[in-house]
Amino acid sequence: MNFRLIVSTLLLLGATTQALAEDAVEGYRIAVVDPNRVVEQSPQYDAAGDALQRELEERERTLREQQEQVAALQRKLERDGALMSESELQRLQNDIRSRTRKLKYARDEFQEDFVLRQNELRTKLARQVQEVVVELAKEQEIDLVITEGVVYFSDRIDISDLVIERLKAEFEKR
């Protein structure tokens, strides 16, 4: 008899808890944003890539020129090395070694600057996306927006297209 009372009470509590949970969920609006799709389809992403490319073109050209100069000196060494005096040969080898070291340092610095600038642009874009998501969530009275780690979501709660449209509109304003 005691056992039946306990089971009945647990079942009643379980049903009540489930009903309360369903009522609570019905009162909240949840949305999902695919951050990779939003970033890749935003005009800001393309503009940031173009800006980065323009910023680095001059340095890339300079590095290529320096590489060509080192290659020309190496060809000269191979072609004329046997005809040069010992001091001329030593001076040319030292020049090649020095320029090669400087070129390596410049390439490493270029690579570090590229990664740093790329991260700055990515952070700026992520901030813009987050601002748009927050704006849309407030406008549409969405209580929770999930971006990553979602196994499944329906198109009904995916606001990625809305975020992309808003980013495009903001980009066109600028």
PDB file of N, CA and C in Angstrom, residues 9 15 18 39 54 80 91 102 108 120 146 151 153:
ATOM      1  N   THR A   9       2.391   9.224  -6.169  1.00  0.00           N
ATOM      2  CA  THR A   9       2.896  10.565  -5.887  1.00  0.00           C
ATOM      3  C   THR A   9       3.993  10.950  -6.872  1.00  0.00           C
ATOM      4  N   ALA A  15       4.369  14.302 -13.847  1.00  0.00           N
ATOM      5  CA  ALA A  15       3.454  14.904 -14.819  1.00  0.00           C
ATOM      6  C   ALA A  15       3.342  16.407 -14.596  1.00  0.00           C
ATOM      7  N   GLN A  18       6.602  18.073 -15.774  1.00  0.00           N
ATOM      8  CA  GLN A  18       6.656  18.107 -17.237  1.00  0.00           C
ATOM      9  C   GLN A  18       5.734  19.202 -17.775  1.00  0.00           C
ATOM     10  N   VAL A  39      29.319  34.640 -41.653  1.00  0.00           N
ATOM     11  CA  VAL A  39      30.577  35.336 -41.952  1.00  0.00           C
ATOM     12  C   VAL A  39      30.928  35.192 -43.432  1.00  0.00           C
ATOM     13  N   ARG A  54      45.014  44.322 -50.380  1.00  0.00           N
ATOM     14  CA  ARG A  54      45.587  45.606 -50.815  1.00  0.00           C
ATOM     15  C   ARG A  54      46.698  46.061 -49.872  1.00  0.00           C
ATOM     16  N   ASP A  80      80.274  33.582 -62.757  1.00  0.00           N
ATOM     17  CA  ASP A  80      81.547  34.304 -62.755  1.00  0.00           C
ATOM     18  C   ASP A  80      82.461  33.960 -61.585  1.00  0.00           C
ATOM     19  N   ARG A  91      83.339  38.709 -50.985  1.00  0.00           N
ATOM     20  CA  ARG A  91      82.406  39.833 -50.847  1.00  0.00           C
ATOM     21  C   ARG A  91      81.032  39.442 -51.416  1.00  0.00           C
ATOM     22  N   LYS A 102      68.365  38.673 -44.397  1.00  0.00           N
ATOM     23  CA  LYS A 102      67.412  39.788 -44.323  1.00  0.00           C
ATOM     24  C   LYS A 102      66.073  39.408 -44.961  1.00  0.00           C
ATOM     25  N   ASP A 108      59.425  36.320 -42.470  1.00  0.00           N
ATOM     26  CA  ASP A 108      58.853  35.941 -41.175  1.00  0.00           C
ATOM     27  C   ASP A 108      58.032  37.091 -40.598  1.00  0.00           C
ATOM     28  N   GLU A 120      42.802  40.555 -36.531  1.00  0.00           N
ATOM     29  CA  GLU A 120      42.133  41.818 -36.203  1.00  0.00           C
ATOM     30  C   GLU A 120      40.855  41.979 -37.021  1.00  0.00           C
ATOM     31  N   ILE A 146      21.485  30.622 -30.076  1.00  0.00           N
ATOM     32  CA  ILE A 146      22.557  29.630 -29.982  1.00  0.00           C
ATOM     33  C   ILE A 146      23.344  29.671 -31.285  1.00  0.00           C
ATOM     34  N   VAL A 151      23.395  20.188 -32.541  1.00  0.00           N
ATOM     35  CA  VAL A 151      23.357  18.975 -33.353  1.00  0.00           C
ATOM     36  C   VAL A 151      22.309  19.103 -34.458  1.00  0.00           C
ATOM     37  N   PHE A 153      18.788  21.684 -35.820  1.00  0.00           N
ATOM     38  CA  PHE A 153      17.816  22.763 -35.642  1.00  0.00           C
ATOM     39  C   PHE A 153      17.022  22.887 -36.939  1.00  0.00           C
TER      40      PHE A 153
END
